[in-house]
Short mmCIF file of C-alpha atoms and ligand atoms in Angstrom, two decimals:
data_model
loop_
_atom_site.label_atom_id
_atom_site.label_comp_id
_atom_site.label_asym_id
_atom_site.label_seq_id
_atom_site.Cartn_x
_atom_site.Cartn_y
_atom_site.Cartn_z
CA UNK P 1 -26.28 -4.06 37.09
CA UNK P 2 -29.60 -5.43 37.76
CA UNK P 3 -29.88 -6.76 41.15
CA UNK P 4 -29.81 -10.43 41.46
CA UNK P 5 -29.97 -12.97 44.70
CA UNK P 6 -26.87 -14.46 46.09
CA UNK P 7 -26.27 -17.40 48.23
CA UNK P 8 -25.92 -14.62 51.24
CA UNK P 9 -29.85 -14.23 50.92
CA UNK P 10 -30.29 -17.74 52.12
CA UNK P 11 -31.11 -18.70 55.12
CA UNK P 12 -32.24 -21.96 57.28
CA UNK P 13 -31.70 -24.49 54.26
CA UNK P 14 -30.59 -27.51 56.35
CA UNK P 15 -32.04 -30.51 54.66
CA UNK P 16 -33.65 -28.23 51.82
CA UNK P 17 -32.75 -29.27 48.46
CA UNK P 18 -30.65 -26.92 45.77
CA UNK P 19 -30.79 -27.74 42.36
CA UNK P 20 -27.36 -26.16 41.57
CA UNK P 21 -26.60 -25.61 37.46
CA UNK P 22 -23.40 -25.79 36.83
CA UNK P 23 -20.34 -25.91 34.17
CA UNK P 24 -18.93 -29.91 33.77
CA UNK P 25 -18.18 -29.37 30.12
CA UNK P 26 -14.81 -30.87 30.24
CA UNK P 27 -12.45 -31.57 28.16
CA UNK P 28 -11.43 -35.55 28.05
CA UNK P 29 -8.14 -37.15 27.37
CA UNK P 30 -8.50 -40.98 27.93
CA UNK P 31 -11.47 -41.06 30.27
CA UNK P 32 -10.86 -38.40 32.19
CA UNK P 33 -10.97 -34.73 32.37
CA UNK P 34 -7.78 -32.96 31.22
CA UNK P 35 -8.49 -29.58 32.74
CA UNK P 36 -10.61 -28.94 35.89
CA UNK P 37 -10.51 -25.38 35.91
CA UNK P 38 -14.53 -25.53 35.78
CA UNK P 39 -14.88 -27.84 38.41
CA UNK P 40 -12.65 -25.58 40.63
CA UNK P 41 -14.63 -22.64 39.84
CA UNK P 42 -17.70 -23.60 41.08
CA UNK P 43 -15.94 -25.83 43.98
CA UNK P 44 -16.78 -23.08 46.63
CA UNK P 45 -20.77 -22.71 46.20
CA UNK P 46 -21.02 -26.86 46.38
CA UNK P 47 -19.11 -27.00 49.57
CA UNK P 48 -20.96 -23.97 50.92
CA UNK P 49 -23.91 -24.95 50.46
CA UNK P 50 -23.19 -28.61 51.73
CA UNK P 51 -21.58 -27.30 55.05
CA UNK P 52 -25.11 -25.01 55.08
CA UNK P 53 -26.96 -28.73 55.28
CA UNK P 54 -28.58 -28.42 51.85
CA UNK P 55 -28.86 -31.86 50.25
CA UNK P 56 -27.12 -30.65 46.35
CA UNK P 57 -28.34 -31.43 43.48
CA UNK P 58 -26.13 -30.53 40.31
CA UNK P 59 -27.39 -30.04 36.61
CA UNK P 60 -24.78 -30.08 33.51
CA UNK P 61 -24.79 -30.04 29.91
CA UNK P 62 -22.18 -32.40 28.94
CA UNK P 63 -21.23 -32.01 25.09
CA UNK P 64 -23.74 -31.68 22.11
CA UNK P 65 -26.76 -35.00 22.48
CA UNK P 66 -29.09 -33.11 20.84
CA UNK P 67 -31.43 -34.14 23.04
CA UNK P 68 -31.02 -38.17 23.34
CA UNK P 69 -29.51 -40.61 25.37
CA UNK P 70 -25.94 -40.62 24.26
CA UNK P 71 -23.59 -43.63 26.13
CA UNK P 72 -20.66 -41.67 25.62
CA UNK P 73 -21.96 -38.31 27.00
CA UNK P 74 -23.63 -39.17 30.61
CA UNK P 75 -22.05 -36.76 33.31
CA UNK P 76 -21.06 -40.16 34.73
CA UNK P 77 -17.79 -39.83 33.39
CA UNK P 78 -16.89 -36.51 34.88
CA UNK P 79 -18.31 -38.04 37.93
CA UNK P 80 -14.53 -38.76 39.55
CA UNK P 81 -13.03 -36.08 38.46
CA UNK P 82 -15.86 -33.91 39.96
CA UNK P 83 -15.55 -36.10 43.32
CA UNK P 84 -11.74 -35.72 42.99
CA UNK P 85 -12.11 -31.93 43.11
CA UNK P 86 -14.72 -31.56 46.16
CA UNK P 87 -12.88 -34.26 47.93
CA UNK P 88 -16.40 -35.70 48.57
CA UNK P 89 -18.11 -38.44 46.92
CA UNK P 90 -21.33 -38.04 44.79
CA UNK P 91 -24.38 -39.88 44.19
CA UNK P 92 -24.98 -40.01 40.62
CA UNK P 93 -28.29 -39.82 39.62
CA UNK P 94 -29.23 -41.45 35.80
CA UNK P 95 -32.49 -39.15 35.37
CA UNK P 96 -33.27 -35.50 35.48
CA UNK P 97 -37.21 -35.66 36.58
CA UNK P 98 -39.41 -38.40 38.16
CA UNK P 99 -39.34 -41.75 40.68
CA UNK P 100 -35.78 -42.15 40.06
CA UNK P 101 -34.63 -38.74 41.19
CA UNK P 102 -37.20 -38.67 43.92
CA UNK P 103 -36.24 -41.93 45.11
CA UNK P 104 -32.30 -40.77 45.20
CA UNK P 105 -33.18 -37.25 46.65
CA UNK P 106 -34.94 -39.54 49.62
CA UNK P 107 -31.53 -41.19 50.22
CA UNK P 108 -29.18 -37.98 49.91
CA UNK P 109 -28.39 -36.86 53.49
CA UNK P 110 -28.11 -32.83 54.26
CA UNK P 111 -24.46 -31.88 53.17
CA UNK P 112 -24.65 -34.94 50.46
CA UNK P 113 -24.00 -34.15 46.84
CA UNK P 114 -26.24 -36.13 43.78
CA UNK P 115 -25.29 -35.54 39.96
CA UNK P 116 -28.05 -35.79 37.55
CA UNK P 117 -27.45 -36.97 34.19
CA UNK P 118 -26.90 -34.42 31.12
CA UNK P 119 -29.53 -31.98 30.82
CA UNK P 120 -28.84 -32.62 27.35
CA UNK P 121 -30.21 -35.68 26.99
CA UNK P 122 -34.07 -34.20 26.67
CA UNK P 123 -35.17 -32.34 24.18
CA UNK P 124 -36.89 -29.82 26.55
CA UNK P 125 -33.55 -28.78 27.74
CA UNK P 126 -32.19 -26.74 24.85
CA UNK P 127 -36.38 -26.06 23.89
CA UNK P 128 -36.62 -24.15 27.42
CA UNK P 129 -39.79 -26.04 27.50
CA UNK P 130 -41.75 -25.22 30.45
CA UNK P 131 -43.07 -28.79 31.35
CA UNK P 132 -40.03 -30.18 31.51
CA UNK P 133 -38.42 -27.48 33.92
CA UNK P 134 -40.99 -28.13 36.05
CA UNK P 135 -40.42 -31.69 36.49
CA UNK P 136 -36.96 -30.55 37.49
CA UNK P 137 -38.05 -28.23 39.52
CA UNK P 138 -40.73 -30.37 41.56
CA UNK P 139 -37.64 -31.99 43.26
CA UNK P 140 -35.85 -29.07 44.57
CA UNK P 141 -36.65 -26.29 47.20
CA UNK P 142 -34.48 -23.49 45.59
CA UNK P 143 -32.09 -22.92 42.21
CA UNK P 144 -28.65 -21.94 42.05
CA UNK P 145 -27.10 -20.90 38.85
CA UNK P 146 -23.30 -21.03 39.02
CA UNK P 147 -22.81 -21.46 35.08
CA UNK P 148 -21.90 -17.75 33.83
CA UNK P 149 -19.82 -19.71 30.54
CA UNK P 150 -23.83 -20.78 30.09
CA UNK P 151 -25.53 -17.85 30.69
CA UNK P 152 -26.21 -16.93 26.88
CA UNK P 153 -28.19 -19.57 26.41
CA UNK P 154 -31.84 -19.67 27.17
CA UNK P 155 -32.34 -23.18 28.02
CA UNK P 156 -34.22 -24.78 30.75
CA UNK P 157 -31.69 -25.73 33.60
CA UNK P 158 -30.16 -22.30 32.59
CA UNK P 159 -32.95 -19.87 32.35
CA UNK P 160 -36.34 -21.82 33.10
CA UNK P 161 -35.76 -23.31 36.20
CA UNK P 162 -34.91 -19.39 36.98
CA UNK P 163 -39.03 -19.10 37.13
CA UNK P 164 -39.78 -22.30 38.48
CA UNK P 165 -38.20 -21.83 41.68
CA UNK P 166 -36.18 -19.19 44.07
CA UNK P 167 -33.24 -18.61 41.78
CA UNK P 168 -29.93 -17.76 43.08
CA UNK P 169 -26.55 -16.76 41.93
CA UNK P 170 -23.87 -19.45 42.83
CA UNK P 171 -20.49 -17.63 44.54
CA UNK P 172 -18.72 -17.91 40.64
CA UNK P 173 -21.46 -16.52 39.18
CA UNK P 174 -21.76 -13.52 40.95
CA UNK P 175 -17.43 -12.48 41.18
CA UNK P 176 -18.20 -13.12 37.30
CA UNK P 177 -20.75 -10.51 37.23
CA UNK P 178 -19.02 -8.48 39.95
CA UNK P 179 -16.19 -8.24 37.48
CA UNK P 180 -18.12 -7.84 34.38
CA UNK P 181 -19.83 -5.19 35.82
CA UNK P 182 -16.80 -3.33 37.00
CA UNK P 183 -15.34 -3.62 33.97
CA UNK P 184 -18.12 -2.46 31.02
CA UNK P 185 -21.50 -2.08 32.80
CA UNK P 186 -20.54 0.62 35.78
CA UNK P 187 -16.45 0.85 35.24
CA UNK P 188 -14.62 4.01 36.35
CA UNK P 189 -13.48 5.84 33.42
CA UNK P 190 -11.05 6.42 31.64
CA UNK P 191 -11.76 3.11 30.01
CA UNK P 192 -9.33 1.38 27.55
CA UNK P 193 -10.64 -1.38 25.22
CA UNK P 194 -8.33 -3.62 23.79
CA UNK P 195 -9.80 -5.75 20.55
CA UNK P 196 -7.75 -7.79 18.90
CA UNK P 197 -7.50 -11.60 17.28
CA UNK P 198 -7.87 -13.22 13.88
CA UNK P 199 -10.80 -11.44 12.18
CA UNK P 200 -12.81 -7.99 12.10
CA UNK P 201 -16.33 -10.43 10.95
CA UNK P 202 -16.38 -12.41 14.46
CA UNK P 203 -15.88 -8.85 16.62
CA UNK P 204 -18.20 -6.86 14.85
CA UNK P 205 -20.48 -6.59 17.44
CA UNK P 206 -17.70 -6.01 20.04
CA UNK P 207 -16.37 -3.22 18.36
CA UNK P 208 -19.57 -1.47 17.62
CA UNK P 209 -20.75 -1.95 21.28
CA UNK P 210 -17.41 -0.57 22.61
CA UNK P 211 -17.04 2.37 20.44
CA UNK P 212 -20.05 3.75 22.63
CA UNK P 213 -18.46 3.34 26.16
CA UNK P 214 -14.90 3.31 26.36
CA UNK P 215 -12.47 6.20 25.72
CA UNK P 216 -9.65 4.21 24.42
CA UNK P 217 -10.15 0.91 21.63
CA UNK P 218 -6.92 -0.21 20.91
CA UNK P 219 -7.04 -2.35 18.18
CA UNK P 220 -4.45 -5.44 17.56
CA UNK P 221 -4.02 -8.86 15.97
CA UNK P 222 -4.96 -9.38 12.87
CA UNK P 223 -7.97 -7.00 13.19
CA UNK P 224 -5.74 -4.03 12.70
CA UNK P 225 -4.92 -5.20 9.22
CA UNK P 226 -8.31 -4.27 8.11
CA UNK P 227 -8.24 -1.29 9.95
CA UNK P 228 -5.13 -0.62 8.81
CA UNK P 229 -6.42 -0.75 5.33
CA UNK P 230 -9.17 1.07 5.30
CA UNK P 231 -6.80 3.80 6.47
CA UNK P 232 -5.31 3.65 3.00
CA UNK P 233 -2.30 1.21 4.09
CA UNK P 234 -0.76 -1.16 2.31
CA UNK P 235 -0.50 -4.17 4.13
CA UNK P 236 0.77 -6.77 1.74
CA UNK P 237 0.03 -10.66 2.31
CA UNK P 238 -1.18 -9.86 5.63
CA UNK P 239 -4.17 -11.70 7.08
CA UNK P 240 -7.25 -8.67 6.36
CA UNK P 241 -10.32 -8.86 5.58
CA UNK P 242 -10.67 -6.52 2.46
CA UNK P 243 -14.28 -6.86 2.33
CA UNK P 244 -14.46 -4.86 5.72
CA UNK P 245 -12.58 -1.83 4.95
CA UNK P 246 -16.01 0.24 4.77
CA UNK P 247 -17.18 -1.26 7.87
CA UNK P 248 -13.80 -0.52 9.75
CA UNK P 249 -14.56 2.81 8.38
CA UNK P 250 -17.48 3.17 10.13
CA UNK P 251 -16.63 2.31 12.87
CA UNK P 252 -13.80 5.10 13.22
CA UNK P 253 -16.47 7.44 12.37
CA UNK P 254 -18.83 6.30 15.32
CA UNK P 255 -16.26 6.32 17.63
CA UNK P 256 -14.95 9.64 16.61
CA UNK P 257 -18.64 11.26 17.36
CA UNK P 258 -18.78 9.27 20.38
CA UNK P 259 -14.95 10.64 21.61
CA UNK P 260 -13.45 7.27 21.46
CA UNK P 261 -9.82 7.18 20.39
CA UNK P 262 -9.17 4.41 18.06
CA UNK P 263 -5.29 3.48 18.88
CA UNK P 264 -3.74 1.62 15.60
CA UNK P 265 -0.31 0.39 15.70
CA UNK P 266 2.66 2.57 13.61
CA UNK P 267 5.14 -0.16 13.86
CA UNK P 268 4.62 -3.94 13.09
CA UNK P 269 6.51 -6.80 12.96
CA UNK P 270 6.42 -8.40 9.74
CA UNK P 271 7.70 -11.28 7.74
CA UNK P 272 7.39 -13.58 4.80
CA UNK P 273 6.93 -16.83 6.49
CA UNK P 274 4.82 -17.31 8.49
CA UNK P 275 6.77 -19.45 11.21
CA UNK P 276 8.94 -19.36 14.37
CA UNK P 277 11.73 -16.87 14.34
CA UNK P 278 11.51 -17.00 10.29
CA UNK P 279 14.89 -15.32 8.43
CA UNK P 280 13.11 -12.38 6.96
CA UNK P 281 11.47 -11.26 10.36
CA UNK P 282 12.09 -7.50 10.61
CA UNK P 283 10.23 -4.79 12.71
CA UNK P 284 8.89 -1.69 10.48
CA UNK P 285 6.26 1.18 10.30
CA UNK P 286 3.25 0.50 8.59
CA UNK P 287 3.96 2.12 5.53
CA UNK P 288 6.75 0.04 4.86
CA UNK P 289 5.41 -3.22 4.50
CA UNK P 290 6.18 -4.91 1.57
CA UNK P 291 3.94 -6.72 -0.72
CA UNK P 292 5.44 -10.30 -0.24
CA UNK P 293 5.29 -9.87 3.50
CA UNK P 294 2.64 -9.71 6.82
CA UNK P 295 1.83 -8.42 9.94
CA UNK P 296 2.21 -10.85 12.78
CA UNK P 297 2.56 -8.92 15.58
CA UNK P 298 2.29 -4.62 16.73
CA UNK P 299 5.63 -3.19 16.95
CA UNK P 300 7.61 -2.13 19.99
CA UNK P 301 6.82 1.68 19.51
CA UNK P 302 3.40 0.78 19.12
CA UNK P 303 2.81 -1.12 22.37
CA UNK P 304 5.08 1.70 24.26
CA UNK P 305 2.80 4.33 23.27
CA UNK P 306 -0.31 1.65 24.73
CA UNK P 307 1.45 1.25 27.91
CA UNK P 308 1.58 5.32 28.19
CA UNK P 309 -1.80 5.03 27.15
CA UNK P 310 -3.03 2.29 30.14
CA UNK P 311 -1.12 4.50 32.33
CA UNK P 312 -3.89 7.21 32.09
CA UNK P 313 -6.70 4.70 32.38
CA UNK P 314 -8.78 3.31 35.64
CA UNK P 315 -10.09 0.28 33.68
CA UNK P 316 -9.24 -2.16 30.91
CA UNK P 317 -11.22 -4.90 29.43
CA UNK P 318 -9.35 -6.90 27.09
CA UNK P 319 -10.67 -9.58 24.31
CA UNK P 320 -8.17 -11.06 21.76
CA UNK P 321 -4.41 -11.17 21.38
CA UNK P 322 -2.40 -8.36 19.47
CA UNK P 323 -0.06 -10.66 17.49
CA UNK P 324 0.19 -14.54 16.62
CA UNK P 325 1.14 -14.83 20.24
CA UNK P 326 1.34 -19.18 19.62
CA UNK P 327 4.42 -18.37 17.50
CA UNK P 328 7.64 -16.43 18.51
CA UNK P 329 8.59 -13.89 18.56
CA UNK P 330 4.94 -12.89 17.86
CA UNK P 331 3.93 -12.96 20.75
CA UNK P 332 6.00 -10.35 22.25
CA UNK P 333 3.17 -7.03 22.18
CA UNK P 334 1.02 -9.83 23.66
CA UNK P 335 3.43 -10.45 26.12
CA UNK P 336 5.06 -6.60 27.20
CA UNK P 337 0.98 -5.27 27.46
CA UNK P 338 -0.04 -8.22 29.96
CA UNK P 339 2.59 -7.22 31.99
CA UNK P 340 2.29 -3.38 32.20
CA UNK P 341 -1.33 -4.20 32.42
CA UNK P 342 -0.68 -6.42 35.24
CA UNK P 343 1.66 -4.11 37.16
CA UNK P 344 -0.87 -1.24 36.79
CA UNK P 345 -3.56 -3.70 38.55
CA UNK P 346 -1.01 -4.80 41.30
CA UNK P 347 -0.24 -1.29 42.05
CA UNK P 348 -3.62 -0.28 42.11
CA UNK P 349 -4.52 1.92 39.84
CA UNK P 350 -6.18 -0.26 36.90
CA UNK P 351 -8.89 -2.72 37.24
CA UNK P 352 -8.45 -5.50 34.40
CA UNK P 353 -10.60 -7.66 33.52
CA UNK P 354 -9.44 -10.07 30.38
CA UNK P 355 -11.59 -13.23 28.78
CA UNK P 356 -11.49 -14.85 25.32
CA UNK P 357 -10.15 -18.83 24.47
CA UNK P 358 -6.57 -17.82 23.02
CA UNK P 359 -6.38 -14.24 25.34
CA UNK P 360 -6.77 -16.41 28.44
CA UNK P 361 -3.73 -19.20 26.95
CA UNK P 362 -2.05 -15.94 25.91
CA UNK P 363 -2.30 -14.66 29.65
CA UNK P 364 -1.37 -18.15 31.15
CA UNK P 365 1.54 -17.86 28.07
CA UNK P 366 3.05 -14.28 29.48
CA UNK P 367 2.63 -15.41 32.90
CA UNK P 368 0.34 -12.55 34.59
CA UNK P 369 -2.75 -15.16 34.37
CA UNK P 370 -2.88 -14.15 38.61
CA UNK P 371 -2.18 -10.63 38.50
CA UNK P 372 -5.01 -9.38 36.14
CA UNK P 373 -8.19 -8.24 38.43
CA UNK P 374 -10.27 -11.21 36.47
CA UNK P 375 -10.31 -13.76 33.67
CA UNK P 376 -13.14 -14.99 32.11
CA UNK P 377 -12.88 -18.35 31.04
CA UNK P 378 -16.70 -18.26 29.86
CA UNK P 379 -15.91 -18.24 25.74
CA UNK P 380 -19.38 -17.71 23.57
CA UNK P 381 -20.76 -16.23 26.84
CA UNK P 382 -17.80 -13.68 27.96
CA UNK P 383 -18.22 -12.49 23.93
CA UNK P 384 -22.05 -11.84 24.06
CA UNK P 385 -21.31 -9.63 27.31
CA UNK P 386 -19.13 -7.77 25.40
CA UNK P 387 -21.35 -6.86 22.59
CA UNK P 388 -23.49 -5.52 24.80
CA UNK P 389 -26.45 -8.39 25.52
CA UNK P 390 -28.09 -9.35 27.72
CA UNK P 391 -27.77 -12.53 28.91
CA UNK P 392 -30.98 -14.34 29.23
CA UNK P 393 -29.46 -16.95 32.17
CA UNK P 394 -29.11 -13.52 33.82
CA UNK P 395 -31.40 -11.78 33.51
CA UNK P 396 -34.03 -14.73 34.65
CA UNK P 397 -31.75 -14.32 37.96
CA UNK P 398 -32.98 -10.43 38.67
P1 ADP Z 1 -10.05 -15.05 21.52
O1 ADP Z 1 -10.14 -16.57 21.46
O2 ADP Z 1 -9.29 -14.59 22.73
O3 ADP Z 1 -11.39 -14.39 21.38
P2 ADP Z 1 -9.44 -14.87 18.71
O4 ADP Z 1 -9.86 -16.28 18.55
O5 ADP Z 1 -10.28 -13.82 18.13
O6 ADP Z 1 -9.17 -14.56 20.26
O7 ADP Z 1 -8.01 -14.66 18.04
C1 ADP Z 1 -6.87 -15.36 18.40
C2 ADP Z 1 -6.04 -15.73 17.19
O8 ADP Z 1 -5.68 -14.58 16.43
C3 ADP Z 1 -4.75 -16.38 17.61
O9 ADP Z 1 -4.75 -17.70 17.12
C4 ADP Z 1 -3.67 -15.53 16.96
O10 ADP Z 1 -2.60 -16.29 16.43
C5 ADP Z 1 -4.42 -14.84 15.85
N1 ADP Z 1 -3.73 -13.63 15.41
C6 ADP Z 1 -3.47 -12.53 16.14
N2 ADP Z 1 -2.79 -11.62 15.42
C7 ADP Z 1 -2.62 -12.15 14.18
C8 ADP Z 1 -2.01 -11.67 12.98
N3 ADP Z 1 -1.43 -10.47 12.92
N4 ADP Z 1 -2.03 -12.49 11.91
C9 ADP Z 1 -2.61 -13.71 11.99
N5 ADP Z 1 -3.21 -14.20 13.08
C10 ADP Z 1 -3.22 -13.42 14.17
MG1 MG Z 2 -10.34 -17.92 19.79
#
């Protein structure tokens, strides 16, 4: 991993301002956030830095502006919610550059918090244009970036300001990139993959990346439909992507020469409707599926012969669930692997590290969401890590 800076290579910055980027995407229900989980996350480097005597500033994105002044997206309204978390109130600040902000910055105290208004709202933001990070920048003494679930985009509060000023990585950012690291970029092998989800076209990447480094790519979800397919198997009104079945193909292939085992399920769990605990669910191998039926889940044999396989491994990085874990009793593979994957980690022989929208709910869903070694909740970003690139909000940090 390329070195970066963290908040530990800081010193004397008492009444020193931090321009500190972070993650107040929230999601709203009636005026106020429904889930702070982002807030919490980057909770630690705020208060550190505050108890340091650095007056903070914090930049956010806060949905899509496309670079105007939108009422209904100022960071205002996360405002509470973000003062709510800290347990500190929080000058809010209705500019990003200029006699405004220089004005407030002159009022903040050390240890006082200010919140600019959405990066968003200028067109130089998403631009990375260079002018306009250096208006930001002219008000701070240093830059903290504490917005991995950002990091793959190259915009100005997330990679310019990076050149403007000392950059930093906040305390989430780097036990994100701690864990990433550990996991894909320097893990200790054996190394089990798991891919699995809705479709082969979104993971393409992933898969190709993987098939290079890891020893094990179990494949799940509705991916292995395809797979299955292009292994000659019939797999009736199942969700795959027929299209793919030469691209699946090739995949095998490059994993073969690379001595990756690809691990596809023998037993399924199939049925006609596709709904909770439907009459004609029944568990079978995967030559037996008939045509007026699908896949919605591996079988029990299958994710027996995965635990045995885990049981071998040091690490396991994990994107997408292995059945339609939202409906049951799909969601039982999904279930039975989090939880030999989280007794592996709590005895200590497996470092897991697990991100992805629905394989964090399916996590929270089997109830190991604490016992895993890390979740990503970073989305877009944690999926661009695991094809392999590089990140430019990281990189600008090395
Ligand atoms: P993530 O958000 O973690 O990256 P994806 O979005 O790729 O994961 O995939 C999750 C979705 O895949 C879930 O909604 C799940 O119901 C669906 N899925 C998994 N297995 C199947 C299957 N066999 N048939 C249909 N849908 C499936
Ligand atoms: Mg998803």
């Amino acid at each position: 991993m390329a070195g970066f800076k963290t908040l530990d290579d800081l010193s004397d910055i008492a009444g020193k301002v931090a321009l500190v980027r972070v993650d107040l995407n929230l999601p709203m229900k009636d005026g106020s956030a429904s889930d702070v989980t982002r807030v919490e996350a980057v909770r630690p480097t705020i208060l550190e830095l505050c108890e340091r005597g650095a007056k903070v500033v914090l930049l956010a994105h806060f949905g899509r502006p496309k670079g105007q002044r939108h009422s209904t997206l100022s960071t205002s309204f996360v405002q509470g919610d973000v003062e709510r978390v800290l347990d500190k109130e929080i000058m809010f600040i209705p500019e990003v550059s200029g006699p405004v902000v220089e004005q407030a910055i002159g009022i903040l105290r050390p240890g006082d918090i200010g919140l600019m208004d959405n990066v968003r709202f200028w067109p130089g933001e998403e631009a990375n244009d260079a002018e306009f990070a250096a208006g930001i920048a002219a008000h701070g003494d240093f830059y903290v970036n504490d917005a991995f679930s950002a990091a793959h985009r190259a915009h100005a509060t997330t990679e310019g300001l990076a050149h403007q000023l000392p950059a930093y990585a906040g305390r989430a950012m780097e036990k994100e990139l701690k864990a990433l690291d550990s996991a894909l970029g320097n893990p200790e092998p054996p190394v089990a993959a798991v891919v699995g989800g809705a479709k082969v076209s979104t993971k393409l990447a992933v898969l190709e990346n993987l098939v290079g480094k890891v020893q094990h790519l179990i494949i799940g979800g509705g991916m292995a439909n395809t797979f299955l397919a292009a292994r000659g198997v019939d797999v009736g009104k199942s969700l795959c992507e027929h299209d793919l079945t030469e691209t699946a193909n090739s995949i095998m292939d490059k994993a073969d020469h690379a001595g990756c085992t690809v691990h596809l399920p023998y037993d399924v769990v199939v049925a006609k409707e596709f709904e909770a605990n439907p009459p004609s669910l029944r568990t079978c191998n995967v030559h037996e599926v008939a045509e007026d039926e699908m896949i919605l889940d591996i079988g029990p044999m299958a994710v027996e012969a995965l635990a045995d396989v885990l049981k071998t491994c040091r690490t396991l990085v994990w994107n997408g669930p292995l059945g339609a874990f939202e409906t049951e009793p799909f969601d039982a593979a999904t279930a039975a692997f989090a939880h030999t994957a989280a007794a592996l980690t709590q005895e200590g022989s497996l470092i897991s590290v697990a991100g992805g929208g629905d394989t964090v709910a399916a996590l929270a869903h089997a109830g190991v969401a604490q016992d895993v070694t890390y979740i990503s909740t970073a989305g877009g970003a944690f999926l661009e890590w695991m094809e392999g690139k590089e990140l430019p909000g990281v990189a600008a940090l090395a």
